[in-house]
Amino acid sequence: MEGNNNGTLVDEPAAAGSGTDGLLLHRGADFDDGQNGYCGYRPPKKDAMVKEKQNSTRTYDRDGFRRRAACVCVRDAGEQEVLLVSGSRNPGVWIVPGGGIEPTEETSMAAIREVLEEAGVKGKLDRCLGVFDSADGKTRTCVFVLIVHELLDDWDEAKTMGRQRKWFTVAEAKKHLEIHRPAHCSYLDRLRPSDTPSSSPSFVTS
């Protein structure tokens, strides 16, 4: 399931044990990025909600934002190439895969599930890039980096709605995203600069 435009960074990833006032440190049980595995998220003001929609369940935080999770899928730890997927309504639009969080679901697990459904990829969930608000759609998205290890030949949304996927350089991806999904450009802005060295090997070559 897709997101909306005009993203604003709410919180940067917070270090484990941080005593920052007013900051809730969220950690999924499966999350391990070698950098404490934490993602900052501000405590909402009112009770969380669950709304049943046709064929879906939407969860909202106590600020009234719909809760989402997404992954910037990268070819390797150098983070210079990203995998985008085509839009469900417009196959000519390229987006970052992501969608709604189920009521009892960990944020990190939702991110992994969404990229498997939308992009047909498996890999290592790396660090959290931050939590982003979308003023237009009232969504709040926790965005992770996922290092792709495997590309499935067939996946759910390729079969049900004809989704496609494609590798782009970060610069190329931004050119596509800034037209239809400018909020997603904010995610890519937080990737490692091109001159940042990485010792991790690449697992996917095609």
mmCIF file of C-alpha atoms in Angstrom, residues 11 17-25 41-43:
data_model
loop_
_atom_site.group_PDB
_atom_site.id
_atom_site.type_symbol
_atom_site.label_atom_id
_atom_site.label_comp_id
_atom_site.label_asym_id
_atom_site.label_seq_id
_atom_site.Cartn_x
_atom_site.Cartn_y
_atom_site.Cartn_z
ATOM 1 C CA ASP A 11 12.502 12.406 14.531
ATOM 2 C CA GLY A 17 19.483 4.633 26.349
ATOM 3 C CA SER A 18 18.907 8.202 25.224
ATOM 4 C CA GLY A 19 17.329 10.318 27.923
ATOM 5 C CA THR A 20 15.847 12.837 25.497
ATOM 6 C CA ASP A 21 12.687 14.245 27.058
ATOM 7 C CA GLY A 22 9.509 13.525 25.107
ATOM 8 C CA LEU A 23 11.103 10.886 22.869
ATOM 9 C CA LEU A 24 9.926 7.295 22.773
ATOM 10 C CA LEU A 25 12.567 4.836 21.588
ATOM 11 C CA TYR A 41 9.080 8.437 17.660
ATOM 12 C CA ARG A 42 7.287 11.153 19.626
ATOM 13 C CA PRO A 43 4.558 10.022 22.048
#
